[in-house]
Amino acid sequence: MAYFLDNYPTSEECANLVLTEEQEKNCRVVYKLDDEGGACFDGFWNPKAEYSDEYVIVPIRSTGCTVVTLYPSSPFAAVKSFANVIGSGEDPLIDSKWWIELWSEKCNGEVRPNACSSDGKFYAKSGRSETLLKDVIFPYYNEAERKWNYPVSTADCSPSLVGGHILVNAEAASTAPRGSGTVHIIPICSKHNIAIAEPGRSFGTGFYMKLGGVTSALKLKGYLNGVADHLEVFKGEMRHE
């Protein structure tokens, strides 16, 4: 059972972040305890997942986040590709409700985006060669049947947008690397967020993406200091579930 650090101190970067009641409740980040009295970024909270005592879950206000600019071409810091963070898009309802709003508030003057940040294509590697996918599997949840369906769809953008959790300069989706400093939030369409390149894969895997232009992004810091001390002092007062 994970520890929920609902009252963990607010970071300086997020001190003035305005959130709705729903965002306050659901907008959380998962950290894994280390042996040095701190905790490293591990991913984005999935309310359907189970976590062990090694994990602490904190509000988005507690983690540091800064606005950065991602460039598709640059002599210094070009983002040549990006891929999804595995496990961050399994609940599209939560994604479409608040991660996109968080990006809009921090990166775009509270204006919601109207286009996917990708160039609209799906890329994969075949050996050392880059290939363009023609089709992908685009899952959707059938409320009447209460199950996921997995139809084949053309490899292009879908109309709805979410706040996508991505790894910059990656060519394969993965869980967030320990202590990661490469996790960003940018607007991407639902298809780029949860499409599957091959049957049986996790949501958002089997392909990578490229930026369609210069993009503002919310970059999350990958380390919390003093978590072990906070747990020791407030363990009796915090949720453990």
Short mmCIF file of N, CA and C in Angstrom, two decimals, residues 98-235:
data_model
loop_
_atom_site.label_atom_id
_atom_site.label_comp_id
_atom_site.label_asym_id
_atom_site.label_seq_id
_atom_site.Cartn_x
_atom_site.Cartn_y
_atom_site.Cartn_z
N TRP A 98 -7.74 16.78 -16.79
CA TRP A 98 -6.90 17.76 -16.10
C TRP A 98 -5.46 17.90 -16.54
N TRP A 99 -4.82 16.93 -17.13
CA TRP A 99 -3.44 17.17 -17.56
C TRP A 99 -3.38 18.21 -18.67
N ILE A 100 -4.34 18.18 -19.57
CA ILE A 100 -4.36 19.18 -20.64
C ILE A 100 -4.65 20.57 -20.07
N GLU A 101 -5.47 20.63 -19.03
CA GLU A 101 -5.76 21.92 -18.40
C GLU A 101 -4.54 22.45 -17.65
N LEU A 102 -3.78 21.54 -17.05
CA LEU A 102 -2.55 21.96 -16.37
C LEU A 102 -1.57 22.57 -17.37
N TRP A 103 -1.40 21.92 -18.52
CA TRP A 103 -0.52 22.47 -19.56
C TRP A 103 -1.04 23.82 -20.02
N SER A 104 -2.34 23.92 -20.24
CA SER A 104 -2.93 25.17 -20.73
C SER A 104 -2.67 26.32 -19.76
N GLU A 105 -2.82 26.05 -18.46
CA GLU A 105 -2.64 27.09 -17.45
C GLU A 105 -1.20 27.54 -17.35
N LYS A 106 -0.28 26.58 -17.39
CA LYS A 106 1.13 26.89 -17.18
C LYS A 106 1.84 27.35 -18.45
N CYS A 107 1.43 26.81 -19.60
CA CYS A 107 2.20 27.02 -20.84
C CYS A 107 1.52 27.89 -21.88
N ASN A 108 0.22 28.12 -21.74
CA ASN A 108 -0.50 28.74 -22.85
C ASN A 108 -1.52 29.78 -22.42
N GLY A 109 -1.27 30.44 -21.30
CA GLY A 109 -2.16 31.51 -20.86
C GLY A 109 -3.59 31.07 -20.65
N GLU A 110 -3.77 29.82 -20.17
CA GLU A 110 -5.08 29.23 -19.89
C GLU A 110 -5.91 28.96 -21.15
N VAL A 111 -5.30 29.06 -22.31
CA VAL A 111 -5.98 28.76 -23.57
C VAL A 111 -5.71 27.30 -23.94
N ARG A 112 -6.78 26.54 -24.16
CA ARG A 112 -6.60 25.14 -24.53
C ARG A 112 -6.03 25.02 -25.94
N PRO A 113 -5.18 24.05 -26.19
CA PRO A 113 -4.60 23.88 -27.53
C PRO A 113 -5.65 23.37 -28.51
N ASN A 114 -5.38 23.53 -29.79
CA ASN A 114 -6.32 23.05 -30.81
C ASN A 114 -5.68 22.06 -31.78
N ALA A 115 -4.45 21.63 -31.49
CA ALA A 115 -3.78 20.69 -32.39
C ALA A 115 -2.78 19.84 -31.63
N CYS A 116 -2.55 18.65 -32.13
CA CYS A 116 -1.55 17.73 -31.58
C CYS A 116 -0.16 18.33 -31.79
N SER A 117 0.72 18.15 -30.81
CA SER A 117 2.09 18.66 -30.93
C SER A 117 2.96 17.84 -31.87
N SER A 118 2.49 16.64 -32.24
CA SER A 118 3.25 15.80 -33.15
C SER A 118 3.10 16.30 -34.59
N ASP A 119 3.86 15.69 -35.50
CA ASP A 119 3.71 16.03 -36.91
C ASP A 119 2.61 15.20 -37.58
N GLY A 120 1.84 14.48 -36.75
CA GLY A 120 0.71 13.71 -37.27
C GLY A 120 1.05 12.31 -37.73
N LYS A 121 2.31 11.89 -37.57
CA LYS A 121 2.73 10.58 -38.06
C LYS A 121 3.14 9.66 -36.91
N PHE A 122 3.25 8.37 -37.22
CA PHE A 122 3.71 7.36 -36.28
C PHE A 122 4.96 6.72 -36.87
N TYR A 123 6.04 6.70 -36.08
CA TYR A 123 7.32 6.18 -36.56
C TYR A 123 7.70 4.92 -35.79
N ALA A 124 8.45 4.05 -36.45
CA ALA A 124 8.98 2.85 -35.81
C ALA A 124 10.34 2.54 -36.44
N LYS A 125 11.12 1.74 -35.73
CA LYS A 125 12.42 1.34 -36.24
C LYS A 125 12.38 -0.11 -36.71
N SER A 126 12.89 -0.34 -37.90
CA SER A 126 13.06 -1.69 -38.42
C SER A 126 14.56 -1.87 -38.65
N GLY A 127 15.20 -2.54 -37.68
CA GLY A 127 16.66 -2.56 -37.70
C GLY A 127 17.17 -1.16 -37.40
N ARG A 128 17.95 -0.61 -38.31
CA ARG A 128 18.43 0.77 -38.15
C ARG A 128 17.63 1.74 -39.00
N SER A 129 16.68 1.21 -39.74
CA SER A 129 15.91 2.06 -40.64
C SER A 129 14.63 2.55 -39.99
N GLU A 130 14.27 3.79 -40.28
CA GLU A 130 13.03 4.37 -39.78
C GLU A 130 11.91 4.09 -40.77
N THR A 131 10.77 3.67 -40.23
CA THR A 131 9.62 3.41 -41.09
C THR A 131 8.42 4.20 -40.60
N LEU A 132 7.52 4.49 -41.52
CA LEU A 132 6.26 5.15 -41.19
C LEU A 132 5.16 4.10 -41.11
N LEU A 133 4.42 4.08 -40.00
CA LEU A 133 3.32 3.14 -39.88
C LEU A 133 2.12 3.64 -40.69
N LYS A 134 1.44 2.72 -41.33
CA LYS A 134 0.24 3.08 -42.09
C LYS A 134 -1.03 2.92 -41.25
N ASP A 135 -1.01 1.94 -40.34
CA ASP A 135 -2.17 1.67 -39.49
C ASP A 135 -1.71 1.43 -38.06
N VAL A 136 -2.60 1.73 -37.12
CA VAL A 136 -2.37 1.43 -35.71
C VAL A 136 -3.68 0.91 -35.12
N ILE A 137 -3.60 0.35 -33.94
CA ILE A 137 -4.79 -0.05 -33.20
C ILE A 137 -5.16 1.10 -32.27
N PHE A 138 -6.40 1.55 -32.33
CA PHE A 138 -6.83 2.70 -31.54
C PHE A 138 -7.90 2.26 -30.54
N PRO A 139 -7.53 1.91 -29.32
CA PRO A 139 -8.50 1.37 -28.35
C PRO A 139 -9.56 2.40 -27.95
N TYR A 140 -10.75 1.90 -27.66
CA TYR A 140 -11.78 2.76 -27.07
C TYR A 140 -12.61 1.91 -26.12
N TYR A 141 -13.14 2.55 -25.09
CA TYR A 141 -13.92 1.83 -24.10
C TYR A 141 -15.40 1.88 -24.45
N ASN A 142 -16.01 0.72 -24.61
CA ASN A 142 -17.43 0.61 -24.93
C ASN A 142 -18.21 0.56 -23.62
N GLU A 143 -18.90 1.65 -23.31
CA GLU A 143 -19.62 1.75 -22.05
C GLU A 143 -20.73 0.69 -21.96
N ALA A 144 -21.44 0.45 -23.05
CA ALA A 144 -22.54 -0.51 -23.03
C ALA A 144 -22.03 -1.93 -22.76
N GLU A 145 -20.92 -2.28 -23.38
CA GLU A 145 -20.36 -3.62 -23.20
C GLU A 145 -19.44 -3.72 -22.00
N ARG A 146 -19.03 -2.54 -21.47
CA ARG A 146 -18.11 -2.46 -20.33
C ARG A 146 -16.80 -3.20 -20.61
N LYS A 147 -16.26 -2.92 -21.79
CA LYS A 147 -14.98 -3.52 -22.13
C LYS A 147 -14.29 -2.68 -23.19
N TRP A 148 -12.97 -2.87 -23.32
CA TRP A 148 -12.19 -2.17 -24.33
C TRP A 148 -12.32 -2.89 -25.67
N ASN A 149 -12.45 -2.12 -26.72
CA ASN A 149 -12.40 -2.64 -28.09
C ASN A 149 -11.13 -2.12 -28.76
N TYR A 150 -10.63 -2.88 -29.73
CA TYR A 150 -9.33 -2.57 -30.33
C TYR A 150 -9.40 -2.56 -31.85
N PRO A 151 -10.08 -1.60 -32.45
CA PRO A 151 -10.18 -1.54 -33.91
C PRO A 151 -8.90 -0.98 -34.54
N VAL A 152 -8.66 -1.38 -35.79
CA VAL A 152 -7.53 -0.83 -36.56
C VAL A 152 -7.93 0.52 -37.12
N SER A 153 -7.00 1.48 -37.10
CA SER A 153 -7.28 2.83 -37.57
C SER A 153 -6.08 3.33 -38.37
N THR A 154 -6.31 4.31 -39.22
CA THR A 154 -5.20 4.89 -39.97
C THR A 154 -4.23 5.60 -39.02
N ALA A 155 -2.98 5.60 -39.37
CA ALA A 155 -1.93 6.17 -38.51
C ALA A 155 -1.86 7.68 -38.72
N ASP A 156 -2.85 8.37 -38.17
CA ASP A 156 -2.86 9.83 -38.23
C ASP A 156 -3.47 10.35 -36.94
N CYS A 157 -3.68 11.65 -36.81
CA CYS A 157 -4.18 12.23 -35.58
C CYS A 157 -5.69 12.02 -35.42
N SER A 158 -6.13 12.00 -34.17
CA SER A 158 -7.56 11.99 -33.84
C SER A 158 -7.94 13.39 -33.34
N PRO A 159 -9.22 13.74 -33.31
CA PRO A 159 -9.64 15.10 -32.97
C PRO A 159 -9.40 15.51 -31.52
N SER A 160 -9.61 14.59 -30.57
CA SER A 160 -9.52 14.97 -29.16
C SER A 160 -8.07 15.06 -28.69
N LEU A 161 -7.82 15.98 -27.75
CA LEU A 161 -6.47 16.22 -27.25
C LEU A 161 -6.37 15.92 -25.77
N VAL A 162 -5.20 15.46 -25.34
CA VAL A 162 -4.92 15.21 -23.93
C VAL A 162 -3.56 15.82 -23.60
N GLY A 163 -3.27 15.89 -22.31
CA GLY A 163 -1.94 16.28 -21.88
C GLY A 163 -1.07 15.04 -21.86
N GLY A 164 -0.27 14.85 -22.90
CA GLY A 164 0.52 13.63 -23.04
C GLY A 164 1.77 13.66 -22.19
N HIS A 165 2.08 12.56 -21.52
CA HIS A 165 3.29 12.43 -20.72
C HIS A 165 4.34 11.76 -21.59
N ILE A 166 5.43 12.44 -21.87
CA ILE A 166 6.36 11.96 -22.89
C ILE A 166 7.80 11.96 -22.39
N LEU A 167 8.62 11.16 -23.06
CA LEU A 167 10.07 11.12 -22.85
C LEU A 167 10.73 11.71 -24.09
N VAL A 168 11.49 12.77 -23.92
CA VAL A 168 12.10 13.43 -25.07
C VAL A 168 13.30 12.63 -25.56
N ASN A 169 13.51 12.69 -26.87
CA ASN A 169 14.60 11.99 -27.56
C ASN A 169 14.58 10.49 -27.29
N ALA A 170 13.38 9.94 -27.20
CA ALA A 170 13.22 8.50 -27.03
C ALA A 170 12.57 7.93 -28.29
N GLU A 171 12.92 6.70 -28.61
CA GLU A 171 12.35 6.03 -29.77
C GLU A 171 11.53 4.81 -29.38
N ALA A 172 11.27 4.70 -28.09
CA ALA A 172 10.42 3.62 -27.59
C ALA A 172 9.76 4.07 -26.31
N ALA A 173 8.48 3.78 -26.16
CA ALA A 173 7.78 4.11 -24.93
C ALA A 173 8.35 3.26 -23.79
N SER A 174 8.37 3.83 -22.59
CA SER A 174 8.85 3.09 -21.43
C SER A 174 8.29 3.74 -20.17
N THR A 175 8.46 3.05 -19.05
CA THR A 175 8.16 3.70 -17.79
C THR A 175 9.19 4.80 -17.60
N ALA A 176 8.88 5.78 -16.76
CA ALA A 176 9.81 6.89 -16.57
C ALA A 176 11.10 6.39 -15.93
N PRO A 177 12.27 6.69 -16.52
CA PRO A 177 13.52 6.25 -15.92
C PRO A 177 13.70 6.81 -14.52
N ARG A 178 14.34 6.06 -13.65
CA ARG A 178 14.57 6.47 -12.26
C ARG A 178 15.30 7.81 -12.23
N GLY A 179 14.75 8.76 -11.47
CA GLY A 179 15.36 10.08 -11.38
C GLY A 179 15.25 10.87 -12.67
N SER A 180 14.29 10.51 -13.50
CA SER A 180 14.22 11.08 -14.84
C SER A 180 14.12 12.59 -14.86
N GLY A 181 14.90 13.20 -15.74
CA GLY A 181 14.79 14.63 -15.99
C GLY A 181 14.27 14.89 -17.39
N THR A 182 13.72 13.86 -18.02
CA THR A 182 13.29 13.99 -19.41
C THR A 182 11.78 13.87 -19.57
N VAL A 183 11.04 13.86 -18.47
CA VAL A 183 9.59 13.71 -18.56
C VAL A 183 8.94 15.08 -18.74
N HIS A 184 8.12 15.19 -19.78
CA HIS A 184 7.44 16.44 -20.09
C HIS A 184 5.96 16.18 -20.33
N ILE A 185 5.17 17.23 -20.23
CA ILE A 185 3.76 17.18 -20.60
C ILE A 185 3.55 18.13 -21.76
N ILE A 186 3.00 17.62 -22.87
CA ILE A 186 2.67 18.44 -24.03
C ILE A 186 1.31 17.98 -24.56
N PRO A 187 0.63 18.80 -25.34
CA PRO A 187 -0.64 18.36 -25.92
C PRO A 187 -0.40 17.37 -27.07
N ILE A 188 -1.02 16.21 -26.97
CA ILE A 188 -1.03 15.28 -28.10
C ILE A 188 -2.46 14.75 -28.26
N CYS A 189 -2.76 14.25 -29.42
CA CYS A 189 -4.10 13.73 -29.64
C CYS A 189 -4.26 12.38 -28.94
N SER A 190 -5.50 11.98 -28.74
CA SER A 190 -5.78 10.73 -28.05
C SER A 190 -5.17 9.52 -28.75
N LYS A 191 -5.13 9.57 -30.09
CA LYS A 191 -4.58 8.42 -30.82
C LYS A 191 -3.08 8.29 -30.56
N HIS A 192 -2.35 9.41 -30.59
CA HIS A 192 -0.92 9.34 -30.28
C HIS A 192 -0.67 8.98 -28.82
N ASN A 193 -1.66 9.21 -27.98
CA ASN A 193 -1.51 8.93 -26.55
C ASN A 193 -1.70 7.46 -26.22
N ILE A 194 -2.68 6.79 -26.86
CA ILE A 194 -2.98 5.42 -26.44
C ILE A 194 -2.98 4.40 -27.57
N ALA A 195 -2.64 4.78 -28.79
CA ALA A 195 -2.61 3.81 -29.89
C ALA A 195 -1.60 2.71 -29.61
N ILE A 196 -1.78 1.59 -30.28
CA ILE A 196 -0.92 0.42 -30.12
C ILE A 196 -0.44 0.00 -31.50
N ALA A 197 0.84 -0.23 -31.65
CA ALA A 197 1.38 -0.60 -32.96
C ALA A 197 1.10 -2.05 -33.30
N GLU A 198 1.07 -2.91 -32.27
CA GLU A 198 0.84 -4.33 -32.50
C GLU A 198 -0.09 -4.87 -31.42
N PRO A 199 -0.90 -5.88 -31.72
CA PRO A 199 -1.82 -6.45 -30.73
C PRO A 199 -1.08 -6.92 -29.48
N GLY A 200 -1.70 -6.72 -28.33
CA GLY A 200 -1.14 -7.21 -27.07
C GLY A 200 -0.20 -6.25 -26.38
N ARG A 201 0.12 -5.15 -27.01
CA ARG A 201 1.02 -4.18 -26.37
C ARG A 201 0.26 -3.28 -25.40
N SER A 202 1.01 -2.58 -24.55
CA SER A 202 0.42 -1.59 -23.65
C SER A 202 0.00 -0.36 -24.44
N PHE A 203 -0.91 0.42 -23.87
CA PHE A 203 -1.35 1.65 -24.53
C PHE A 203 -0.16 2.55 -24.85
N GLY A 204 -0.19 3.16 -26.04
CA GLY A 204 0.81 4.17 -26.41
C GLY A 204 2.18 3.63 -26.74
N THR A 205 2.28 2.36 -27.12
CA THR A 205 3.59 1.75 -27.35
C THR A 205 3.74 1.19 -28.76
N GLY A 206 5.00 0.89 -29.11
CA GLY A 206 5.31 0.31 -30.41
C GLY A 206 5.64 1.33 -31.47
N PHE A 207 5.72 2.61 -31.08
CA PHE A 207 6.01 3.67 -32.04
C PHE A 207 6.63 4.85 -31.30
N TYR A 208 7.14 5.79 -32.06
CA TYR A 208 7.58 7.06 -31.49
C TYR A 208 7.07 8.19 -32.37
N MET A 209 7.27 9.41 -31.91
CA MET A 209 6.70 10.58 -32.58
C MET A 209 7.77 11.63 -32.82
N LYS A 210 7.41 12.62 -33.62
CA LYS A 210 8.26 13.79 -33.85
C LYS A 210 7.42 15.05 -33.70
N LEU A 211 8.05 16.13 -33.27
CA LEU A 211 7.34 17.39 -33.10
C LEU A 211 6.93 17.97 -34.44
N GLY A 212 5.76 18.60 -34.45
CA GLY A 212 5.30 19.27 -35.65
C GLY A 212 5.78 20.70 -35.73
N GLY A 213 6.34 21.21 -34.66
CA GLY A 213 6.84 22.59 -34.61
C GLY A 213 7.36 22.90 -33.22
N VAL A 214 7.76 24.13 -33.00
CA VAL A 214 8.24 24.56 -31.69
C VAL A 214 7.09 24.41 -30.69
N THR A 215 7.37 23.80 -29.54
CA THR A 215 6.32 23.43 -28.60
C THR A 215 6.68 23.82 -27.18
N SER A 216 5.76 24.47 -26.48
CA SER A 216 5.94 24.72 -25.04
C SER A 216 5.61 23.44 -24.29
N ALA A 217 6.37 23.15 -23.25
CA ALA A 217 6.17 21.92 -22.49
C ALA A 217 6.32 22.19 -21.00
N LEU A 218 5.66 21.37 -20.22
CA LEU A 218 5.81 21.41 -18.78
C LEU A 218 6.77 20.29 -18.39
N LYS A 219 7.93 20.65 -17.85
CA LYS A 219 8.95 19.67 -17.48
C LYS A 219 8.87 19.41 -15.98
N LEU A 220 8.77 18.13 -15.62
CA LEU A 220 8.68 17.76 -14.22
C LEU A 220 10.04 17.37 -13.67
N LYS A 221 10.37 17.87 -12.48
CA LYS A 221 11.60 17.48 -11.83
C LYS A 221 11.49 16.06 -11.30
N GLY A 222 12.62 15.37 -11.23
CA GLY A 222 12.59 13.95 -10.92
C GLY A 222 13.00 13.54 -9.54
N TYR A 223 13.05 14.45 -8.56
CA TYR A 223 13.54 14.02 -7.26
C TYR A 223 12.91 14.84 -6.15
N LEU A 224 12.49 14.18 -5.07
CA LEU A 224 11.98 14.86 -3.89
C LEU A 224 12.94 14.61 -2.73
N ASN A 225 13.37 15.67 -2.07
CA ASN A 225 14.25 15.54 -0.92
C ASN A 225 13.46 15.49 0.38
N GLY A 226 13.97 14.80 1.37
CA GLY A 226 13.37 14.81 2.70
C GLY A 226 12.11 14.00 2.85
N VAL A 227 11.78 13.15 1.88
CA VAL A 227 10.55 12.38 1.96
C VAL A 227 10.58 11.39 3.13
N ALA A 228 11.73 10.74 3.35
CA ALA A 228 11.82 9.76 4.44
C ALA A 228 11.59 10.42 5.79
N ASP A 229 12.15 11.60 6.00
CA ASP A 229 11.94 12.33 7.25
C ASP A 229 10.48 12.72 7.41
N HIS A 230 9.85 13.15 6.32
CA HIS A 230 8.44 13.54 6.35
C HIS A 230 7.58 12.33 6.72
N LEU A 231 7.89 11.18 6.15
CA LEU A 231 7.15 9.97 6.46
C LEU A 231 7.28 9.61 7.94
N GLU A 232 8.49 9.74 8.48
CA GLU A 232 8.73 9.37 9.86
C GLU A 232 7.93 10.25 10.82
N VAL A 233 7.84 11.54 10.52
CA VAL A 233 7.16 12.49 11.40
C VAL A 233 5.64 12.37 11.29
N PHE A 234 5.14 12.20 10.05
CA PHE A 234 3.69 12.29 9.83
C PHE A 234 3.04 10.94 9.47
N LYS A 235 3.77 9.84 9.64
CA LYS A 235 3.26 8.55 9.21
C LYS A 235 1.90 8.23 9.82
#
